[in-house]
Amino acid sequence: MATDMTSGFSNCQTQGDFASTSTDQILPPAEKETAFCEFYDEVKAIEKRDSVLTSKQQIDRLTRPGATYFNLNPYDVLQIDPDTPLSEVKKKYRQMSILVHPDKNQDDTDRAQKSFEAINKAYKTLENEEGLKRCKEIVEEAKTRTDEMIRLKKKQLKKEGKPQDVPEDDLDKYKHAIYVQTCKLFADLERLRQERETKDMHERKRKAEEEAVEEEKKKMEKEWQKNFEESRTGRVDSWRTWNKKHAKKSSKGNLKPPKLKAEKR
């Protein structure tokens, strides 16, 4: 799972009033915000320490069951936040690509190759301006959907007269909910892309078949015209010969009336 799923998580000021522990209840707002920032920095330090796994662990992660689904999310593949600068993305890419490179994992080349391809694809998506823009839009949409889901949950609890506490009030669970939504959105986009690709393929096939039929039709017409022209002289000669014979037969078969003799008186 990616270490974070929204750029807003890096801003401590927006999270200062998030925690709901007993300690928060006795700390002044300023100290509460400072405590949260310190806690958040510790969490990020731990995530940074654990983000670079061994070659085997990275390969296991990138080829685990469901990897085809999870690897659609470039942030998850590279284990970075959506607001990570491109220069840091590039460093992370180089670091991870070395770890999983097939040449470095001769005893597991097939899985290493798949892992390397996943990392390479993720980096190419994020280094591309259009690809990066699309990914950020997906993350924002995931956050919007998560917030809406939380709102509806709280609304239902209020309607039922119950406390409006939901699991996503916890920061980690909130980030995880956004992560889940993000993966779903990437999966939905991939499904739509495949459907569009399949539709286009069928359309191209249909057009190719129509063009082949039309080409065959033109070929047959051309061949027929050629044969027709080549046999033209023979047909004309045959007709003339037949016409002459018919004319001779007609002349032989005609009966001429006898000549009239003048009557003598």
PDB file of C-alpha atoms in Angstrom:
ATOM      1  CA  MET A   1       0.000   0.000   0.000  1.00  0.00           C
ATOM      2  CA  ALA A   2       1.246   3.452  -0.785  1.00  0.00           C
ATOM      3  CA  THR A   3       2.558   5.371   2.210  1.00  0.00           C
ATOM      4  CA  ASP A   4      -0.061   8.109   1.697  1.00  0.00           C
ATOM      5  CA  MET A   5      -2.923   8.737  -0.672  1.00  0.00           C
ATOM      6  CA  THR A   6      -3.576  12.496  -0.679  1.00  0.00           C
ATOM      7  CA  SER A   7      -1.294  15.473  -0.857  1.00  0.00           C
ATOM      8  CA  GLY A   8      -3.252  17.158   1.929  1.00  0.00           C
ATOM      9  CA  PHE A   9      -1.975  14.635   4.473  1.00  0.00           C
ATOM     10  CA  SER A  10       1.459  16.282   4.438  1.00  0.00           C
ATOM     11  CA  ASN A  11       0.057  19.495   5.875  1.00  0.00           C
ATOM     12  CA  CYS A  12       0.008  19.144   9.662  1.00  0.00           C
ATOM     13  CA  GLN A  13      -2.157  22.215  10.132  1.00  0.00           C
ATOM     14  CA  THR A  14      -5.080  20.480   8.474  1.00  0.00           C
ATOM     15  CA  GLN A  15      -4.757  17.509  10.799  1.00  0.00           C
ATOM     16  CA  GLY A  16      -4.212  19.236  14.150  1.00  0.00           C
ATOM     17  CA  ASP A  17      -7.742  18.617  15.383  1.00  0.00           C
ATOM     18  CA  PHE A  18      -8.073  15.120  13.990  1.00  0.00           C
ATOM     19  CA  ALA A  19      -7.103  12.865  16.889  1.00  0.00           C
ATOM     20  CA  SER A  20      -9.680  12.111  19.543  1.00  0.00           C
ATOM     21  CA  THR A  21      -7.627  10.525  22.316  1.00  0.00           C
ATOM     22  CA  SER A  22      -7.891  11.432  25.982  1.00  0.00           C
ATOM     23  CA  THR A  23      -4.580  13.291  25.688  1.00  0.00           C
ATOM     24  CA  ASP A  24      -6.088  15.562  23.046  1.00  0.00           C
ATOM     25  CA  GLN A  25      -8.848  16.520  25.435  1.00  0.00           C
ATOM     26  CA  ILE A  26      -6.418  18.001  27.976  1.00  0.00           C
ATOM     27  CA  LEU A  27      -3.914  19.602  25.591  1.00  0.00           C
ATOM     28  CA  PRO A  28      -4.335  23.203  24.413  1.00  0.00           C
ATOM     29  CA  PRO A  29      -4.930  23.513  20.643  1.00  0.00           C
ATOM     30  CA  ALA A  30      -1.378  24.692  19.896  1.00  0.00           C
ATOM     31  CA  GLU A  31       0.242  21.837  21.856  1.00  0.00           C
ATOM     32  CA  LYS A  32      -2.255  19.400  20.376  1.00  0.00           C
ATOM     33  CA  GLU A  33      -1.223  20.458  16.872  1.00  0.00           C
ATOM     34  CA  THR A  34       2.470  20.187  17.758  1.00  0.00           C
ATOM     35  CA  ALA A  35       1.965  16.725  19.246  1.00  0.00           C
ATOM     36  CA  PHE A  36       0.189  15.564  16.152  1.00  0.00           C
ATOM     37  CA  CYS A  37       2.933  16.916  13.880  1.00  0.00           C
ATOM     38  CA  GLU A  38       5.582  15.134  15.933  1.00  0.00           C
ATOM     39  CA  PHE A  39       3.581  11.923  15.793  1.00  0.00           C
ATOM     40  CA  TYR A  40       3.066  12.315  12.042  1.00  0.00           C
ATOM     41  CA  ASP A  41       6.789  12.944  11.486  1.00  0.00           C
ATOM     42  CA  GLU A  42       7.592   9.759  13.412  1.00  0.00           C
ATOM     43  CA  VAL A  43       5.150   7.774  11.318  1.00  0.00           C
ATOM     44  CA  LYS A  44       6.630   9.162   8.106  1.00  0.00           C
ATOM     45  CA  ALA A  45      10.136   8.340   9.320  1.00  0.00           C
ATOM     46  CA  ILE A  46       9.107   4.747   9.980  1.00  0.00           C
ATOM     47  CA  GLU A  47       7.433   4.525   6.583  1.00  0.00           C
ATOM     48  CA  LYS A  48      10.538   5.910   4.923  1.00  0.00           C
ATOM     49  CA  ARG A  49      12.727   3.390   6.749  1.00  0.00           C
ATOM     50  CA  ASP A  50      10.507   0.482   5.745  1.00  0.00           C
ATOM     51  CA  SER A  51       9.734   1.685   2.227  1.00  0.00           C
ATOM     52  CA  VAL A  52      12.914   0.177   0.762  1.00  0.00           C
ATOM     53  CA  LEU A  53      12.532  -3.539   1.235  1.00  0.00           C
ATOM     54  CA  THR A  54      14.949  -6.225   0.168  1.00  0.00           C
ATOM     55  CA  SER A  55      14.943  -7.410  -3.422  1.00  0.00           C
ATOM     56  CA  LYS A  56      12.948 -10.507  -2.521  1.00  0.00           C
ATOM     57  CA  GLN A  57      10.416  -8.535  -0.483  1.00  0.00           C
ATOM     58  CA  GLN A  58       9.872  -6.041  -3.291  1.00  0.00           C
ATOM     59  CA  ILE A  59       9.481  -8.830  -5.828  1.00  0.00           C
ATOM     60  CA  ASP A  60       7.045 -10.621  -3.504  1.00  0.00           C
ATOM     61  CA  ARG A  61       5.085  -7.394  -3.085  1.00  0.00           C
ATOM     62  CA  LEU A  62       4.901  -6.648  -6.800  1.00  0.00           C
ATOM     63  CA  THR A  63       3.922 -10.196  -7.787  1.00  0.00           C
ATOM     64  CA  ARG A  64       1.626 -11.029  -4.855  1.00  0.00           C
ATOM     65  CA  PRO A  65      -1.894 -12.342  -5.502  1.00  0.00           C
ATOM     66  CA  GLY A  66      -3.913  -9.473  -6.912  1.00  0.00           C
ATOM     67  CA  ALA A  67      -0.772  -7.636  -8.063  1.00  0.00           C
ATOM     68  CA  THR A  68      -2.309  -7.065 -11.496  1.00  0.00           C
ATOM     69  CA  TYR A  69      -4.986  -5.030  -9.713  1.00  0.00           C
ATOM     70  CA  PHE A  70      -2.766  -3.202  -7.220  1.00  0.00           C
ATOM     71  CA  ASN A  71      -0.021  -2.462  -9.756  1.00  0.00           C
ATOM     72  CA  LEU A  72      -2.432  -0.300 -11.734  1.00  0.00           C
ATOM     73  CA  ASN A  73      -1.818   2.321  -9.049  1.00  0.00           C
ATOM     74  CA  PRO A  74       1.628   3.861  -9.784  1.00  0.00           C
ATOM     75  CA  TYR A  75       1.790   5.413  -6.306  1.00  0.00           C
ATOM     76  CA  ASP A  76       1.346   1.990  -4.769  1.00  0.00           C
ATOM     77  CA  VAL A  77       3.964   0.431  -7.034  1.00  0.00           C
ATOM     78  CA  LEU A  78       6.590   3.058  -6.200  1.00  0.00           C
ATOM     79  CA  GLN A  79       5.438   3.448  -2.570  1.00  0.00           C
ATOM     80  CA  ILE A  80       5.214   7.224  -2.791  1.00  0.00           C
ATOM     81  CA  ASP A  81       2.772   9.995  -1.895  1.00  0.00           C
ATOM     82  CA  PRO A  82       0.797  11.647  -4.709  1.00  0.00           C
ATOM     83  CA  ASP A  83       2.507  14.965  -3.939  1.00  0.00           C
ATOM     84  CA  THR A  84       6.041  13.555  -4.222  1.00  0.00           C
ATOM     85  CA  PRO A  85       8.195  15.800  -6.475  1.00  0.00           C
ATOM     86  CA  LEU A  86       9.269  14.280  -9.784  1.00  0.00           C
ATOM     87  CA  SER A  87      12.932  14.433  -8.748  1.00  0.00           C
ATOM     88  CA  GLU A  88      12.139  12.217  -5.735  1.00  0.00           C
ATOM     89  CA  VAL A  89       9.986   9.955  -7.872  1.00  0.00           C
ATOM     90  CA  LYS A  90      12.946   9.460 -10.181  1.00  0.00           C
ATOM     91  CA  LYS A  91      15.236   8.603  -7.252  1.00  0.00           C
ATOM     92  CA  LYS A  92      12.721   6.097  -5.913  1.00  0.00           C
ATOM     93  CA  TYR A  93      12.320   4.563  -9.349  1.00  0.00           C
ATOM     94  CA  ARG A  94      16.070   4.082  -9.779  1.00  0.00           C
ATOM     95  CA  GLN A  95      16.383   2.680  -6.287  1.00  0.00           C
ATOM     96  CA  MET A  96      13.600   0.148  -6.753  1.00  0.00           C
ATOM     97  CA  SER A  97      14.483  -0.797 -10.327  1.00  0.00           C
ATOM     98  CA  ILE A  98      17.975  -1.757  -9.172  1.00  0.00           C
ATOM     99  CA  LEU A  99      16.514  -3.907  -6.399  1.00  0.00           C
ATOM    100  CA  VAL A 100      14.241  -5.925  -8.679  1.00  0.00           C
ATOM    101  CA  HIS A 101      16.311  -5.896 -11.871  1.00  0.00           C
ATOM    102  CA  PRO A 102      16.448  -9.413 -13.414  1.00  0.00           C
ATOM    103  CA  ASP A 103      20.249  -9.216 -13.658  1.00  0.00           C
ATOM    104  CA  LYS A 104      20.376  -8.769  -9.874  1.00  0.00           C
ATOM    105  CA  ASN A 105      17.974 -11.644  -9.256  1.00  0.00           C
ATOM    106  CA  GLN A 106      19.239 -14.485 -11.397  1.00  0.00           C
ATOM    107  CA  ASP A 107      17.533 -17.067  -9.182  1.00  0.00           C
ATOM    108  CA  ASP A 108      14.105 -15.509  -9.772  1.00  0.00           C
ATOM    109  CA  THR A 109      14.319 -13.857 -13.183  1.00  0.00           C
ATOM    110  CA  ASP A 110      10.685 -14.347 -14.249  1.00  0.00           C
ATOM    111  CA  ARG A 111       9.173 -12.631 -11.210  1.00  0.00           C
ATOM    112  CA  ALA A 112      11.963 -10.061 -11.214  1.00  0.00           C
ATOM    113  CA  GLN A 113      11.159  -9.186 -14.823  1.00  0.00           C
ATOM    114  CA  LYS A 114       7.458  -8.719 -13.994  1.00  0.00           C
ATOM    115  CA  SER A 115       8.372  -6.533 -11.018  1.00  0.00           C
ATOM    116  CA  PHE A 116      10.796  -4.477 -13.094  1.00  0.00           C
ATOM    117  CA  GLU A 117       8.154  -3.936 -15.779  1.00  0.00           C
ATOM    118  CA  ALA A 118       5.609  -2.819 -13.157  1.00  0.00           C
ATOM    119  CA  ILE A 119       8.055  -0.271 -11.721  1.00  0.00           C
ATOM    120  CA  ASN A 120       9.036   0.956 -15.161  1.00  0.00           C
ATOM    121  CA  LYS A 121       5.391   1.388 -16.197  1.00  0.00           C
ATOM    122  CA  ALA A 122       4.558   3.263 -12.988  1.00  0.00           C
ATOM    123  CA  TYR A 123       7.460   5.670 -13.457  1.00  0.00           C
ATOM    124  CA  LYS A 124       6.661   6.321 -17.118  1.00  0.00           C
ATOM    125  CA  THR A 125       3.079   7.145 -16.129  1.00  0.00           C
ATOM    126  CA  LEU A 126       4.155   9.683 -13.511  1.00  0.00           C
ATOM    127  CA  GLU A 127       6.951  11.311 -15.514  1.00  0.00           C
ATOM    128  CA  ASN A 128       4.490  12.019 -18.302  1.00  0.00           C
ATOM    129  CA  GLU A 129       2.683  15.316 -17.750  1.00  0.00           C
ATOM    130  CA  GLU A 130      -0.663  14.019 -18.973  1.00  0.00           C
ATOM    131  CA  GLY A 131      -0.291  10.765 -17.050  1.00  0.00           C
ATOM    132  CA  LEU A 132       0.606  12.600 -13.838  1.00  0.00           C
ATOM    133  CA  LYS A 133      -2.372  14.924 -14.216  1.00  0.00           C
ATOM    134  CA  ARG A 134      -4.707  11.967 -14.685  1.00  0.00           C
ATOM    135  CA  CYS A 135      -3.309  10.198 -11.614  1.00  0.00           C
ATOM    136  CA  LYS A 136      -3.732  13.288  -9.428  1.00  0.00           C
ATOM    137  CA  GLU A 137      -7.306  13.636 -10.634  1.00  0.00           C
ATOM    138  CA  ILE A 138      -7.946  10.019  -9.671  1.00  0.00           C
ATOM    139  CA  VAL A 139      -6.587  10.593  -6.166  1.00  0.00           C
ATOM    140  CA  GLU A 140      -8.721  13.702  -5.748  1.00  0.00           C
ATOM    141  CA  GLU A 141     -11.770  11.807  -6.935  1.00  0.00           C
ATOM    142  CA  ALA A 142     -10.980   9.015  -4.472  1.00  0.00           C
ATOM    143  CA  LYS A 143     -10.772  11.540  -1.640  1.00  0.00           C
ATOM    144  CA  THR A 144     -14.071  13.121  -2.705  1.00  0.00           C
ATOM    145  CA  ARG A 145     -15.796   9.739  -2.787  1.00  0.00           C
ATOM    146  CA  THR A 146     -14.368   8.788   0.586  1.00  0.00           C
ATOM    147  CA  ASP A 147     -15.528  12.054   2.153  1.00  0.00           C
ATOM    148  CA  GLU A 148     -18.979  11.536   0.661  1.00  0.00           C
ATOM    149  CA  MET A 149     -19.089   7.977   1.976  1.00  0.00           C
ATOM    150  CA  ILE A 150     -18.186   9.216   5.470  1.00  0.00           C
ATOM    151  CA  ARG A 151     -20.816  11.944   5.253  1.00  0.00           C
ATOM    152  CA  LEU A 152     -23.505   9.425   4.346  1.00  0.00           C
ATOM    153  CA  LYS A 153     -22.429   7.108   7.156  1.00  0.00           C
ATOM    154  CA  LYS A 154     -22.647   9.893   9.715  1.00  0.00           C
ATOM    155  CA  LYS A 155     -25.991  11.015   8.320  1.00  0.00           C
ATOM    156  CA  GLN A 156     -27.387   7.496   8.710  1.00  0.00           C
ATOM    157  CA  LEU A 157     -26.053   7.221  12.265  1.00  0.00           C
ATOM    158  CA  LYS A 158     -27.615  10.575  13.127  1.00  0.00           C
ATOM    159  CA  LYS A 159     -30.908   9.422  11.666  1.00  0.00           C
ATOM    160  CA  GLU A 160     -30.756   6.312  13.830  1.00  0.00           C
ATOM    161  CA  GLY A 161     -29.959   8.397  16.886  1.00  0.00           C
ATOM    162  CA  LYS A 162     -26.531   6.810  17.308  1.00  0.00           C
ATOM    163  CA  PRO A 163     -23.105   8.433  17.934  1.00  0.00           C
ATOM    164  CA  GLN A 164     -21.691   9.734  14.669  1.00  0.00           C
ATOM    165  CA  ASP A 165     -18.340   7.982  15.060  1.00  0.00           C
ATOM    166  CA  VAL A 166     -17.075   6.031  12.055  1.00  0.00           C
ATOM    167  CA  PRO A 167     -13.868   3.994  11.579  1.00  0.00           C
ATOM    168  CA  GLU A 168     -12.617   6.553   9.061  1.00  0.00           C
ATOM    169  CA  ASP A 169     -12.344   9.122  11.860  1.00  0.00           C
ATOM    170  CA  ASP A 170      -9.029   7.420  12.518  1.00  0.00           C
ATOM    171  CA  LEU A 171      -6.344   8.924  10.266  1.00  0.00           C
ATOM    172  CA  ASP A 172      -4.826   5.612   9.181  1.00  0.00           C
ATOM    173  CA  LYS A 173      -8.227   4.142   8.362  1.00  0.00           C
ATOM    174  CA  TYR A 174      -9.179   7.308   6.511  1.00  0.00           C
ATOM    175  CA  LYS A 175      -6.021   7.067   4.391  1.00  0.00           C
ATOM    176  CA  HIS A 176      -6.669   3.378   3.834  1.00  0.00           C
ATOM    177  CA  ALA A 177     -10.222   4.148   2.653  1.00  0.00           C
ATOM    178  CA  ILE A 178      -8.823   6.648   0.158  1.00  0.00           C
ATOM    179  CA  TYR A 179      -6.246   4.084  -0.931  1.00  0.00           C
ATOM    180  CA  VAL A 180      -8.980   1.500  -1.553  1.00  0.00           C
ATOM    181  CA  GLN A 181     -11.032   4.009  -3.550  1.00  0.00           C
ATOM    182  CA  THR A 182      -7.936   4.993  -5.529  1.00  0.00           C
ATOM    183  CA  CYS A 183      -7.192   1.387  -6.462  1.00  0.00           C
ATOM    184  CA  LYS A 184     -10.821   0.893  -7.493  1.00  0.00           C
ATOM    185  CA  LEU A 185     -10.719   3.954  -9.720  1.00  0.00           C
ATOM    186  CA  PHE A 186      -7.486   2.848 -11.385  1.00  0.00           C
ATOM    187  CA  ALA A 187      -9.053  -0.590 -11.910  1.00  0.00           C
ATOM    188  CA  ASP A 188     -12.219   0.959 -13.363  1.00  0.00           C
ATOM    189  CA  LEU A 189     -10.160   3.030 -15.787  1.00  0.00           C
ATOM    190  CA  GLU A 190      -8.208  -0.039 -16.860  1.00  0.00           C
ATOM    191  CA  ARG A 191     -11.430  -1.986 -17.383  1.00  0.00           C
ATOM    192  CA  LEU A 192     -12.851   0.837 -19.508  1.00  0.00           C
ATOM    193  CA  ARG A 193      -9.597   1.006 -21.468  1.00  0.00           C
ATOM    194  CA  GLN A 194      -9.725  -2.722 -22.180  1.00  0.00           C
ATOM    195  CA  GLU A 195     -13.389  -2.527 -23.191  1.00  0.00           C
ATOM    196  CA  ARG A 196     -12.631   0.397 -25.483  1.00  0.00           C
ATOM    197  CA  GLU A 197      -9.640  -1.450 -26.918  1.00  0.00           C
ATOM    198  CA  THR A 198     -11.744  -4.582 -27.516  1.00  0.00           C
ATOM    199  CA  LYS A 199     -14.473  -2.509 -29.149  1.00  0.00           C
ATOM    200  CA  ASP A 200     -11.934  -0.764 -31.369  1.00  0.00           C
ATOM    201  CA  MET A 201     -10.373  -4.112 -32.280  1.00  0.00           C
ATOM    202  CA  HIS A 202     -13.771  -5.516 -33.305  1.00  0.00           C
ATOM    203  CA  GLU A 203     -14.499  -2.360 -35.262  1.00  0.00           C
ATOM    204  CA  ARG A 204     -11.157  -2.606 -37.062  1.00  0.00           C
ATOM    205  CA  LYS A 205     -11.822  -6.284 -37.771  1.00  0.00           C
ATOM    206  CA  ARG A 206     -15.291  -5.498 -39.144  1.00  0.00           C
ATOM    207  CA  LYS A 207     -13.917  -2.765 -41.396  1.00  0.00           C
ATOM    208  CA  ALA A 208     -11.090  -5.031 -42.555  1.00  0.00           C
ATOM    209  CA  GLU A 209     -13.602  -7.762 -43.437  1.00  0.00           C
ATOM    210  CA  GLU A 210     -15.794  -5.281 -45.319  1.00  0.00           C
ATOM    211  CA  GLU A 211     -12.783  -3.955 -47.196  1.00  0.00           C
ATOM    212  CA  ALA A 212     -11.701  -7.528 -48.025  1.00  0.00           C
ATOM    213  CA  VAL A 213     -15.179  -8.350 -49.379  1.00  0.00           C
ATOM    214  CA  GLU A 214     -15.223  -5.136 -51.401  1.00  0.00           C
ATOM    215  CA  GLU A 215     -11.734  -5.825 -52.711  1.00  0.00           C
ATOM    216  CA  GLU A 216     -12.727  -9.357 -53.705  1.00  0.00           C
ATOM    217  CA  LYS A 217     -15.818  -8.012 -55.432  1.00  0.00           C
ATOM    218  CA  LYS A 218     -13.749  -5.489 -57.394  1.00  0.00           C
ATOM    219  CA  LYS A 219     -11.271  -8.207 -58.265  1.00  0.00           C
ATOM    220  CA  MET A 220     -14.016 -10.485 -59.576  1.00  0.00           C
ATOM    221  CA  GLU A 221     -15.571  -7.651 -61.594  1.00  0.00           C
ATOM    222  CA  LYS A 222     -12.203  -6.779 -63.062  1.00  0.00           C
ATOM    223  CA  GLU A 223     -11.543 -10.418 -63.932  1.00  0.00           C
ATOM    224  CA  TRP A 224     -14.988 -10.744 -65.511  1.00  0.00           C
ATOM    225  CA  GLN A 225     -14.458  -7.578 -67.559  1.00  0.00           C
ATOM    226  CA  LYS A 226     -11.078  -8.845 -68.689  1.00  0.00           C
ATOM    227  CA  ASN A 227     -12.498 -12.211 -69.792  1.00  0.00           C
ATOM    228  CA  PHE A 228     -15.393 -10.462 -71.472  1.00  0.00           C
ATOM    229  CA  GLU A 229     -13.065  -8.251 -73.521  1.00  0.00           C
ATOM    230  CA  GLU A 230     -10.755 -11.151 -74.404  1.00  0.00           C
ATOM    231  CA  SER A 231     -13.664 -13.241 -75.706  1.00  0.00           C
ATOM    232  CA  ARG A 232     -15.267 -10.352 -77.607  1.00  0.00           C
ATOM    233  CA  THR A 233     -13.535 -11.064 -80.931  1.00  0.00           C
ATOM    234  CA  GLY A 234     -14.396 -14.750 -80.739  1.00  0.00           C
ATOM    235  CA  ARG A 235     -18.017 -13.986 -80.039  1.00  0.00           C
ATOM    236  CA  VAL A 236     -18.217 -11.537 -82.975  1.00  0.00           C
ATOM    237  CA  ASP A 237     -16.548 -14.006 -85.370  1.00  0.00           C
ATOM    238  CA  SER A 238     -18.816 -16.794 -84.168  1.00  0.00           C
ATOM    239  CA  TRP A 239     -21.866 -14.626 -84.752  1.00  0.00           C
ATOM    240  CA  ARG A 240     -20.747 -13.649 -88.266  1.00  0.00           C
ATOM    241  CA  THR A 241     -20.044 -17.267 -89.178  1.00  0.00           C
ATOM    242  CA  TRP A 242     -23.410 -18.370 -87.889  1.00  0.00           C
ATOM    243  CA  ASN A 243     -25.125 -15.506 -89.695  1.00  0.00           C
ATOM    244  CA  LYS A 244     -23.502 -16.401 -93.027  1.00  0.00           C
ATOM    245  CA  LYS A 245     -24.487 -20.081 -92.738  1.00  0.00           C
ATOM    246  CA  HIS A 246     -28.007 -19.104 -91.811  1.00  0.00           C
ATOM    247  CA  ALA A 247     -28.179 -16.770 -94.801  1.00  0.00           C
ATOM    248  CA  LYS A 248     -27.045 -19.586 -97.209  1.00  0.00           C
ATOM    249  CA  LYS A 249     -29.583 -22.035 -95.821  1.00  0.00           C
ATOM    250  CA  SER A 250     -32.290 -19.468 -96.217  1.00  0.00           C
ATOM    251  CA  SER A 251     -31.345 -18.857 -99.870  1.00  0.00           C
ATOM    252  CA  LYS A 252     -31.412 -22.603-100.725  1.00  0.00           C
ATOM    253  CA  GLY A 253     -34.717 -23.201 -99.130  1.00  0.00           C
ATOM    254  CA  ASN A 254     -36.587 -20.359-100.891  1.00  0.00           C
ATOM    255  CA  LEU A 255     -39.036 -21.424-103.672  1.00  0.00           C
ATOM    256  CA  LYS A 256     -39.123 -19.169-106.704  1.00  0.00           C
ATOM    257  CA  PRO A 257     -42.504 -18.787-108.447  1.00  0.00           C
ATOM    258  CA  PRO A 258     -42.684 -19.972-112.137  1.00  0.00           C
ATOM    259  CA  LYS A 259     -42.350 -17.409-114.834  1.00  0.00           C
ATOM    260  CA  LEU A 260     -45.565 -16.352-116.380  1.00  0.00           C
ATOM    261  CA  LYS A 261     -45.988 -16.999-120.120  1.00  0.00           C
ATOM    262  CA  ALA A 262     -47.919 -14.616-122.246  1.00  0.00           C
ATOM    263  CA  GLU A 263     -51.307 -16.065-123.362  1.00  0.00           C
ATOM    264  CA  LYS A 264     -51.726 -16.545-127.200  1.00  0.00           C
ATOM    265  CA  ARG A 265     -54.967 -15.709-128.876  1.00  0.00           C
TER     266      ARG A 265
END
